[in-house]
Coordinates of C-alpha atoms in Angstrom, one line a residue:
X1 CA 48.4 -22.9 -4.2
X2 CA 47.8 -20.2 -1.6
X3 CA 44.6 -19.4 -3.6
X4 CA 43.4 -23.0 -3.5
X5 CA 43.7 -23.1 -0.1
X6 CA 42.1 -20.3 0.8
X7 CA 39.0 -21.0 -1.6
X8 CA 38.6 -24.8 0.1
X9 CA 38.5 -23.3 3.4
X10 CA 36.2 -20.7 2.5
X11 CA 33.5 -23.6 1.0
X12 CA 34.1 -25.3 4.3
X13 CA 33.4 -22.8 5.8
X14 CA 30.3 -21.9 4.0
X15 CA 28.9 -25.5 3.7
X16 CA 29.1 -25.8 7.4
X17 CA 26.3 -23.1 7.7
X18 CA 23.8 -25.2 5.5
X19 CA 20.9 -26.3 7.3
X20 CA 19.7 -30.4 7.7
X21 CA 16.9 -29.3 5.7
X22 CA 19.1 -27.8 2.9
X23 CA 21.2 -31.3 2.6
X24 CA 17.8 -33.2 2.2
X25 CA 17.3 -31.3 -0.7
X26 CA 20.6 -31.5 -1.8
X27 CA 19.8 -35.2 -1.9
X28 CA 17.0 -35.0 -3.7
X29 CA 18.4 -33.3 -6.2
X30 CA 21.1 -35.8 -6.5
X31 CA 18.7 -38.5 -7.3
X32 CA 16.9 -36.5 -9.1
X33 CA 20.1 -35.2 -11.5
X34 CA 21.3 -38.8 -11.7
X35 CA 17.6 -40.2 -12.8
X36 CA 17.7 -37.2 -15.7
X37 CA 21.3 -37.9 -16.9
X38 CA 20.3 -41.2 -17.5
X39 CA 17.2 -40.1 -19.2
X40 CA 18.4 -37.3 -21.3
X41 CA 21.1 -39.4 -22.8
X42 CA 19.1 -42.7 -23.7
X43 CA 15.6 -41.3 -24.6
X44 CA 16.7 -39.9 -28.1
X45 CA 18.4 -42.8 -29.5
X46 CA 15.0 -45.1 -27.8
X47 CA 12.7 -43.4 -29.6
X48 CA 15.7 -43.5 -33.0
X49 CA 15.3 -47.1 -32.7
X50 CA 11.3 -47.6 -32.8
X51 CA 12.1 -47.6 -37.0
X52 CA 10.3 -46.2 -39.4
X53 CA 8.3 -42.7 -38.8
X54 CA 10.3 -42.1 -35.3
X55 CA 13.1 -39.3 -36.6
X56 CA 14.7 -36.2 -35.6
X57 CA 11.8 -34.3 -36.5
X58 CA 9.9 -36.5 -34.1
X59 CA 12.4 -36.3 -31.4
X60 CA 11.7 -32.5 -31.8
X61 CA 8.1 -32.9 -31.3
X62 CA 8.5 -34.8 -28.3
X63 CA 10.6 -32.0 -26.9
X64 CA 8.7 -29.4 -27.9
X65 CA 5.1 -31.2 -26.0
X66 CA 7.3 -31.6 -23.0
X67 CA 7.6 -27.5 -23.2
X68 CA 4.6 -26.9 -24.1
X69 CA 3.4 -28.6 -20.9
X70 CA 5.9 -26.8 -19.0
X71 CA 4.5 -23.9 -20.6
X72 CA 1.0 -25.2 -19.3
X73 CA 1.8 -25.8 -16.0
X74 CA 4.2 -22.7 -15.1
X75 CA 1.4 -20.7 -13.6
X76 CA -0.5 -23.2 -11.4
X77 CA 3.1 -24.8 -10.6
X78 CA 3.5 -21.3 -9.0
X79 CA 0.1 -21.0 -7.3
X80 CA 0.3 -24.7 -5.8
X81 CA 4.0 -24.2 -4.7
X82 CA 2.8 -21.4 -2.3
X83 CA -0.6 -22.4 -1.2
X84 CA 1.0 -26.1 -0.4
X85 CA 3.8 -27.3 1.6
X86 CA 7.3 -27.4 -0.5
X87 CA 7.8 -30.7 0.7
X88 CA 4.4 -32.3 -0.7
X89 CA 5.1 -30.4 -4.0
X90 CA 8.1 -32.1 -4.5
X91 CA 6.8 -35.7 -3.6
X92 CA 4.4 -34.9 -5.4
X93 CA 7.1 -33.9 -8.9
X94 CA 8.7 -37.3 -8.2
X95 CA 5.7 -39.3 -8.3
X96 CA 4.5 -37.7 -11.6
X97 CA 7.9 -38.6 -12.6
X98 CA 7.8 -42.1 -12.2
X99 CA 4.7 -42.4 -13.8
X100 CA 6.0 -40.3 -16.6
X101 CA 9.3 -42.5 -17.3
X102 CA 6.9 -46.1 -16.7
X103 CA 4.7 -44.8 -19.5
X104 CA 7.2 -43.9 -22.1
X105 CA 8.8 -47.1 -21.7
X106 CA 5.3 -49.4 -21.3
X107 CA 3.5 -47.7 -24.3
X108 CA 6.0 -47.1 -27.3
X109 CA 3.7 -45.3 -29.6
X110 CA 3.5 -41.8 -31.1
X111 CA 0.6 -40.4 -28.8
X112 CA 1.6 -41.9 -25.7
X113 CA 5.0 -41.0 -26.1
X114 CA 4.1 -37.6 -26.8
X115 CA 1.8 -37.7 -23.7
X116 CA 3.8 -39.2 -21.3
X117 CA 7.0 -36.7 -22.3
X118 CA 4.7 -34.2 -21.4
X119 CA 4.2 -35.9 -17.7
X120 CA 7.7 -35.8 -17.7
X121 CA 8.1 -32.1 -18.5
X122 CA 5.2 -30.9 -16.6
X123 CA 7.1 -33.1 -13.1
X124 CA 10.4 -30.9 -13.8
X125 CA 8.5 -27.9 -13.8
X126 CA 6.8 -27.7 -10.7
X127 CA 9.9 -30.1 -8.8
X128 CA 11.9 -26.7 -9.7
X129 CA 9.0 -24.1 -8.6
X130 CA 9.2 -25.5 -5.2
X131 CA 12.8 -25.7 -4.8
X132 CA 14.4 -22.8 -5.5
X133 CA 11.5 -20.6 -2.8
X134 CA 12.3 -23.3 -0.2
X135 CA 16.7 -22.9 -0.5
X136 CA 15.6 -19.5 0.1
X137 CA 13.3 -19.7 3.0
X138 CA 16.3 -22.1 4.5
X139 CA 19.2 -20.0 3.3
X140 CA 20.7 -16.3 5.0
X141 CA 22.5 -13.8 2.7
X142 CA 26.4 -15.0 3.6
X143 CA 25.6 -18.4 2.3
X144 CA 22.7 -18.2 -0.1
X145 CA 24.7 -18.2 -3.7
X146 CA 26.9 -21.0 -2.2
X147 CA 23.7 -22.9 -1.5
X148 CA 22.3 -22.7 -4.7
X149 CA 25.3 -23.1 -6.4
X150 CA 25.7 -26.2 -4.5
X151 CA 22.7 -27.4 -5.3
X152 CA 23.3 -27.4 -8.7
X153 CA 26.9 -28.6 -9.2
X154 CA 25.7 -31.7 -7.3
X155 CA 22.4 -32.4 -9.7
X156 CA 25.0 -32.0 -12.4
X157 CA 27.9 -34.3 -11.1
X158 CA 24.6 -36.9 -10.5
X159 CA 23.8 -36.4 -14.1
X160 CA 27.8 -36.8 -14.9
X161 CA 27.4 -40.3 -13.6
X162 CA 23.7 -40.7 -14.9
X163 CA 25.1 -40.2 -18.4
X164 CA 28.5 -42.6 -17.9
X165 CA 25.8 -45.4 -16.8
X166 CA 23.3 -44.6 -19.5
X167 CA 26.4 -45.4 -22.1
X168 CA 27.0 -48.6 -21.0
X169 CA 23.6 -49.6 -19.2
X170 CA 22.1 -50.8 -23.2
X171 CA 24.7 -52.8 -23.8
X172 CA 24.5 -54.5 -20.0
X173 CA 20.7 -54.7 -19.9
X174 CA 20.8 -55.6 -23.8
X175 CA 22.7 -58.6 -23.0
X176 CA 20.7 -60.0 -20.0
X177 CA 17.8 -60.1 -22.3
X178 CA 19.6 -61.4 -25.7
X179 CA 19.6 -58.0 -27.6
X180 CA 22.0 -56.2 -29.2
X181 CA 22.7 -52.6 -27.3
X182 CA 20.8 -50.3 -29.9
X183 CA 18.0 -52.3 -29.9
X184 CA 14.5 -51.1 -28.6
X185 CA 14.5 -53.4 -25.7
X186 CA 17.8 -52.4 -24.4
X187 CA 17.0 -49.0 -24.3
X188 CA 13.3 -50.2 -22.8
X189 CA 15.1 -51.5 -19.6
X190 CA 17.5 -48.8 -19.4
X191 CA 14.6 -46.4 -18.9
X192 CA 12.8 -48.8 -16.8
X193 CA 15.0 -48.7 -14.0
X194 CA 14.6 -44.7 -13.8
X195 CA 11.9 -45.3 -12.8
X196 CA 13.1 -47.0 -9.4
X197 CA 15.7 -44.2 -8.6
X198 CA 12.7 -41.8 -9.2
X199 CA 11.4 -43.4 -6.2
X200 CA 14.7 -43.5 -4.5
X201 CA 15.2 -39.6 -4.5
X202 CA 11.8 -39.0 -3.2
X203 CA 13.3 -40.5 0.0
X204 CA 15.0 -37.7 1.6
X205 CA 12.5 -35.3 1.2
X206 CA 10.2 -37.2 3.5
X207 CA 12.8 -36.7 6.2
X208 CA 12.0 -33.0 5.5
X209 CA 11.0 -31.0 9.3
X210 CA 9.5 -27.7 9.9
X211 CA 9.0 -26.8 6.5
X212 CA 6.5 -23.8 5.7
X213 CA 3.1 -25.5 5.2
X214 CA 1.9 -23.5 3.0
X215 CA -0.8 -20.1 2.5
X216 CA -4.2 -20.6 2.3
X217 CA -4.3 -16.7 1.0
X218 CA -1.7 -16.7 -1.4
X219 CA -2.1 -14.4 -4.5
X220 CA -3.2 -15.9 -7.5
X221 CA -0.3 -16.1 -10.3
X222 CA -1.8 -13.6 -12.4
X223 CA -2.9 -10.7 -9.9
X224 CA 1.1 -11.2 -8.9
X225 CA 1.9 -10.9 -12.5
X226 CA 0.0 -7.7 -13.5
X227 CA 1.9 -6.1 -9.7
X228 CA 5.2 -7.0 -10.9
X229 CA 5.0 -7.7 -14.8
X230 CA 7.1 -4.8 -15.2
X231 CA 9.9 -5.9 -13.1
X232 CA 9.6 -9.3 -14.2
X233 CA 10.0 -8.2 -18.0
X234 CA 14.2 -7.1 -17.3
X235 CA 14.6 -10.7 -15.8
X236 CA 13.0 -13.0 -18.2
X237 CA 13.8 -11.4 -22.1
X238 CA 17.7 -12.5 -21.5
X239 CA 16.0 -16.2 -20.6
X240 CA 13.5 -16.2 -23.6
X241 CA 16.4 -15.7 -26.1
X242 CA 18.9 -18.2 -24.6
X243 CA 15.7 -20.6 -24.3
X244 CA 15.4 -19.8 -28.2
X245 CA 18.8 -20.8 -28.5
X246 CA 19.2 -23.5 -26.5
X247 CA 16.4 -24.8 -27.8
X248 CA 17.5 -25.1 -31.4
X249 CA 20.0 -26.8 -30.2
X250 CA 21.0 -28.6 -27.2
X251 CA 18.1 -31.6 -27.9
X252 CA 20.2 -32.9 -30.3
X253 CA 23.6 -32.7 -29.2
X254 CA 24.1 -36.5 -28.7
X255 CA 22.3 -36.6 -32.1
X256 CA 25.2 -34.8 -33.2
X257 CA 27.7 -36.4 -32.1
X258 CA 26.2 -39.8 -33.6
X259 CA 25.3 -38.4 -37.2
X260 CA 27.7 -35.8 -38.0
X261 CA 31.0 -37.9 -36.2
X262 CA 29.6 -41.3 -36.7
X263 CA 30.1 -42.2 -32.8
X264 CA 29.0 -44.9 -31.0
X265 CA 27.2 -44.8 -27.5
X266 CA 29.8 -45.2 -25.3
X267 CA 31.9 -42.4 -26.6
X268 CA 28.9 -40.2 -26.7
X269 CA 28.3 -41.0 -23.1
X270 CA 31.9 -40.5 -22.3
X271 CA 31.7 -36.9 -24.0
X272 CA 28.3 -36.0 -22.0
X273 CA 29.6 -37.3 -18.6
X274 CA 32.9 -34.8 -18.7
X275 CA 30.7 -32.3 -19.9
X276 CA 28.3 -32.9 -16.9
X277 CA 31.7 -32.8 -14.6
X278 CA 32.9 -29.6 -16.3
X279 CA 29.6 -28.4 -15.6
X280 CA 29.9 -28.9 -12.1
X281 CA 33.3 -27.7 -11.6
X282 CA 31.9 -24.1 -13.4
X283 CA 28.8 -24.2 -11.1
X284 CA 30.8 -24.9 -7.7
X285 CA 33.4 -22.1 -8.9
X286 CA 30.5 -19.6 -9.3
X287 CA 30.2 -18.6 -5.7
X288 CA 33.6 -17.5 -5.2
X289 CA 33.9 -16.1 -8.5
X290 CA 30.3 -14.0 -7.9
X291 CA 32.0 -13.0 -4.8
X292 CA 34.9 -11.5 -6.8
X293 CA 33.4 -10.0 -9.3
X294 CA 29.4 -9.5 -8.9
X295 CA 26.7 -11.8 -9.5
X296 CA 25.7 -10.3 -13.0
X297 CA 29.4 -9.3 -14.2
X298 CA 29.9 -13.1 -13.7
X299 CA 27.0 -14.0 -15.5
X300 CA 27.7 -11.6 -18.7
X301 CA 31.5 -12.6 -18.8
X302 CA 31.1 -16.3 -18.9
X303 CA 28.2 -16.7 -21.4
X304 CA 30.2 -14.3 -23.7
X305 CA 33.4 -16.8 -23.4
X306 CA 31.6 -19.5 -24.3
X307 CA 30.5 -17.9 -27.7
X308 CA 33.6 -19.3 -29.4
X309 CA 33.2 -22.9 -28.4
X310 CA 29.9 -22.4 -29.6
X311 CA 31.5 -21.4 -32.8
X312 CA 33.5 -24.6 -33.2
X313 CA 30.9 -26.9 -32.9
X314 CA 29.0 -25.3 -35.7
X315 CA 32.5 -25.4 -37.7
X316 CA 32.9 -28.9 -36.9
X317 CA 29.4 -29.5 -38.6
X318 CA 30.6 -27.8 -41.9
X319 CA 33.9 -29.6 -41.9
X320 CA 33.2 -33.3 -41.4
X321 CA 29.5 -34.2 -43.6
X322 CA 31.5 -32.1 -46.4
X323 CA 34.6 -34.6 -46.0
X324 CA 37.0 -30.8 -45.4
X325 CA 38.2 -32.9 -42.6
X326 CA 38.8 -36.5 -40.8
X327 CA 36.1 -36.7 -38.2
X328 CA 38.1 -38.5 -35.4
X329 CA 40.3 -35.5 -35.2
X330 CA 37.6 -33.2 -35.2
X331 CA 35.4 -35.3 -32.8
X332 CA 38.0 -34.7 -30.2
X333 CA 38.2 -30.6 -30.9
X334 CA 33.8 -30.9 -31.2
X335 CA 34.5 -33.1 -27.5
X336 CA 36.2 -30.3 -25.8
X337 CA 34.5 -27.3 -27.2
X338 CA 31.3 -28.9 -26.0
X339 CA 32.9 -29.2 -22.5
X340 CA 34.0 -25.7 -22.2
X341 CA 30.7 -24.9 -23.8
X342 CA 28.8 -26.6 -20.9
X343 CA 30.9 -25.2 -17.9
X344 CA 31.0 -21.4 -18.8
X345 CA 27.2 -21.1 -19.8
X346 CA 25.7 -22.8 -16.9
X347 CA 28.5 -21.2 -14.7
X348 CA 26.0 -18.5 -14.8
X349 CA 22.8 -20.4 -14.6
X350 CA 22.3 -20.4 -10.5
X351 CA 24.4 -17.4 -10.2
X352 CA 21.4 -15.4 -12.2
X353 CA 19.0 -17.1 -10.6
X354 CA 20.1 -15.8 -6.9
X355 CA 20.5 -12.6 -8.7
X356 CA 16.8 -12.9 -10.0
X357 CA 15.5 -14.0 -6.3
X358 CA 17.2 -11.4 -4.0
X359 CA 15.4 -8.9 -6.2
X360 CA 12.0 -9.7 -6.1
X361 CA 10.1 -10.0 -3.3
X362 CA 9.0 -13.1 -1.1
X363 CA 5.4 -13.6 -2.1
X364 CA 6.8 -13.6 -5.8
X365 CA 9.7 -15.7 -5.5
X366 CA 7.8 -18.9 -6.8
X367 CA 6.3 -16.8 -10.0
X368 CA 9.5 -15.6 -10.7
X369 CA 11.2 -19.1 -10.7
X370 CA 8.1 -20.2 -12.5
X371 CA 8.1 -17.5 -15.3
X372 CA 12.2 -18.2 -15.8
X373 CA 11.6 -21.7 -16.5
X374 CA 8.2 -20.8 -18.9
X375 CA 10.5 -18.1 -20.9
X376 CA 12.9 -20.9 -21.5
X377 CA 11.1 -23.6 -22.3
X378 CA 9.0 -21.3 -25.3
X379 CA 12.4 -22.0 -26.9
X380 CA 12.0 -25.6 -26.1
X381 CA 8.6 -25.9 -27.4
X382 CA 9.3 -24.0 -31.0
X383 CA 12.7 -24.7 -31.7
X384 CA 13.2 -28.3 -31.9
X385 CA 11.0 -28.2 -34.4
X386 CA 13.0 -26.1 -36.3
X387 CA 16.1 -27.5 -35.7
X388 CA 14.7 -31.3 -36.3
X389 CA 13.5 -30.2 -40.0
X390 CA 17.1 -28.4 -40.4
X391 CA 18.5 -31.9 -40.1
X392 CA 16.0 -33.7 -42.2
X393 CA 16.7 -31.5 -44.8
X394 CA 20.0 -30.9 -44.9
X395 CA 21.4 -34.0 -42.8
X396 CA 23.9 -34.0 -40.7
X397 CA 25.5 -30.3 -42.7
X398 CA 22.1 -29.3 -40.8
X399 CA 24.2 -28.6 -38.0
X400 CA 25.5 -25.7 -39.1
X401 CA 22.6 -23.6 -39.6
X402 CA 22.0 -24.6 -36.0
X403 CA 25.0 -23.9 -34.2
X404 CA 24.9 -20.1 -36.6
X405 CA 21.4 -19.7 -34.9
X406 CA 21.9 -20.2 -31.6
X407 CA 25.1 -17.9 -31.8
X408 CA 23.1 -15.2 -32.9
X409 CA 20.8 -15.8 -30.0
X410 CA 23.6 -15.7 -27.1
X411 CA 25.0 -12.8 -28.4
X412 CA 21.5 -11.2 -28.4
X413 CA 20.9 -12.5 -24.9
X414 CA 24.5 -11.2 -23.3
X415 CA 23.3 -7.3 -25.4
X416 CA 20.3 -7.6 -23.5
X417 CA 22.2 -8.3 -19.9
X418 CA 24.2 -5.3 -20.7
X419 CA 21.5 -3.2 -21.5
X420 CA 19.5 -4.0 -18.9
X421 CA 22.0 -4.5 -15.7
X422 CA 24.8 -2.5 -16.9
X423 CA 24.3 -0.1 -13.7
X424 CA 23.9 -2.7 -11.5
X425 CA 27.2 -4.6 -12.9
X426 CA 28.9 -0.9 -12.5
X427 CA 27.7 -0.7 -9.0
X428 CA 28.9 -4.8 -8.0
X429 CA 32.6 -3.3 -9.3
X430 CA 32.8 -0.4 -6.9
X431 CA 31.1 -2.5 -4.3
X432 CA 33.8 -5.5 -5.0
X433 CA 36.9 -2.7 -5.2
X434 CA 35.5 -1.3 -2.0
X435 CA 35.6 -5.0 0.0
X436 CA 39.3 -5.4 -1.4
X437 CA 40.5 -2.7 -0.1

């Protein structure tokens, strides 16, 4: 209880130190994380429901375009976050996504769909490239992790509630209009109104004051790139193998659910939304835990402890299609593993991304966040593919060659943490053992 005490007072302590400029961001990436949830957990079964020719293997074209303009954009998202205001780079991302959500719901065809998820991912990009430079330009050392941590644990407990609404919202909408809650239309209005708290989370940003403007002699992305490649290269393999990874598989995960449990929305939401909270709670207990035990000790010991909940979800899909096992029982073992799933690995997320930031310099700060989110979305752009024929093919028992792949990808990613930062995770322990004394 002492403990608990001691850790609130220390988050007081540190949240009294962020800045007003800090919070309007913090907003923004509420609304933002609350518009996404909502997204994330309706546009699979929307596109499902458009019949015949609109599968899984579709849904894993549509994710990999949205990488592949992610991919696209990474570079000049980097260029334009330095040479322009931060503020006017992120009005700018949630304009492109409004337009982005309005089209996929106005124009229900293959090639606009495919277009217009590519506005979407190409918005999330360079939003992200202009955040992540700006906590740090607003930020000092004591409080820095805390922000960022922050930062995410509140997108996250927005995209909590995003996906809670987004599993009743059909059914609401649905009946407004006459329509059943898995039909097209319902899904159609569901989407729609994202497109009105798009607009909303734009608002704080405005309010932003005394905000860099921006460097007329910036670097170009690429003169940066061959300066620093080499540095960059330790940072962004351990990304480009979870983004394989994650890839393969977390597209699909309410897909999952549905097919290989035969769930209905509401459950599925109800599953997402605690693993969005669980999320959080892992992201807001990153700082203190960082401050315990190093920034990249934390990172490699909570991606390796969620390995076996990765494991169980894979087993679940071997047990269930093969009728080894009643799916209602497993459902609720596949529920929680995907909860502690969700909280450890993205425990780490902001932690390694502070870790990533502190060590590169200033001028390269948006490159670096821009190459991070290019390395991990290559993943994004190949593997859904893969993963999309896995379950054509084999159905929901397709499942289980996912899950199997993406194991084998974490575990290469933590290797690669080791290898790369074991010194530095040696040097965080005598550093931490030093403090406690």
């Amino acid at each position: 209880m002492e403990r608990l005490k001691r850790g609130a007072s220390a988050y007081a302590a540190m949240i009294r130190l962020f800045s007003r400029n800090v919070w309007l961001v913090l907003l923004f990436g509420i609304g933002s994380g609350l518009t996404f949830g909502v997204f994330l957990f309706t546009f699979n079964f929307y596109v499902l429901s458009l019949g015949e020719g609109y599968d899984e293997a579709f849904l894993g074209t549509l994710t990999s375009a949205a990488s592949l303009a992610t991919i696209v954009v990474a570079l000049p998202a980097a260029y334009l976050a330095q040479r322009f205001s931060p503020k006017r780079v992120m009005v700018a991302a949630g304009l492109l996504g409004m337009v982005a959500y309005l089209g996929l719901v106005l124009f229900p065809a293959r090639l606009p769909l495919v277009a217009f998820r590519m506005v979407a991912g190409a918005s999330l990009s360079l939003g992200m490239v202009a955040v992540a430079p700006f906590l740090m330009a607003n930020t000092g050392a004591r409080e820095r992790q805390w922000v960022f941590s922050f930062q995410a644990g509140l997108s996250t407990v927005a995209s909590f509630f995003g996906n809670l609404l987004a599993g009743f919202l059909p059914g609401r909408l649905g009946a407004l209009v006459g329509v059943g809650p898995t039909d097209t239309l319902a899904y159609q209005l569901t989407l729609g109104s994202m497109v009105v708290l798009s607009a909303l989370s734009i608002v704080p940003v405005v309010f932003i004051r005394g905000a860099a403007q921006g460097n007329a002699a910036v670097e170009l992305p690429w003169v940066q790139l061959r300066r620093y490649g080499r540095l960059f290269t330790r940072f962004l393999l351990p990304s480009l193998v979870i983004g394989l990874g994650a890839g393969l598989m977390q597209p699909f995960m309410n897909v999952y659910f549905r097919n290989v449990y035969g769930k209905p929305d509401p459950a599925i939401g109800v599953v997402f939304a605690l693993g969005g909270l669980a999320m959080a709670v892992g992201q807001f207990a990153g700082p203190p835990l960082a401050d315990r035990l190093g920034k990249i000790r934390t990172v490699i010991l909570t991606q390796a402890l969620s390995i076996p909940f990765l494991m169980l979800l894979g087993l679940g899909a071997w047990l269930v299609p093969a009728g080894r096992a009643a799916a209602g029982v497993v459902f609720v073992v596949a529920g929680v593993a995907y909860i502690f799933r969700l909280a450890l690995m993205n425990l780490s997320n902001p932690v390694y991304q502070t870790f990533i930031l502190e060590r590169v310099p200033e001028q390269a700060q948006a490159l670096s966040v821009s190459l991070t989110n290019l390395v991990f979305q290559v993943g994004w752009f190949i593997m859904p593919q893969v993963s999309g024929q896995l379950q054509v093919t084999h159905g929901p028992a397709g499942f289980t060659y996912v899950f199997a792949g993406v194991t084998a990808m974490y575990v290469t990613a933590i290797g690669l943490e080791v290898w790369f930062f074991g010194r530095e995770a040696r040097q965080e322990a005598q550093l931490v053992r030093v403090a406690q004394l």
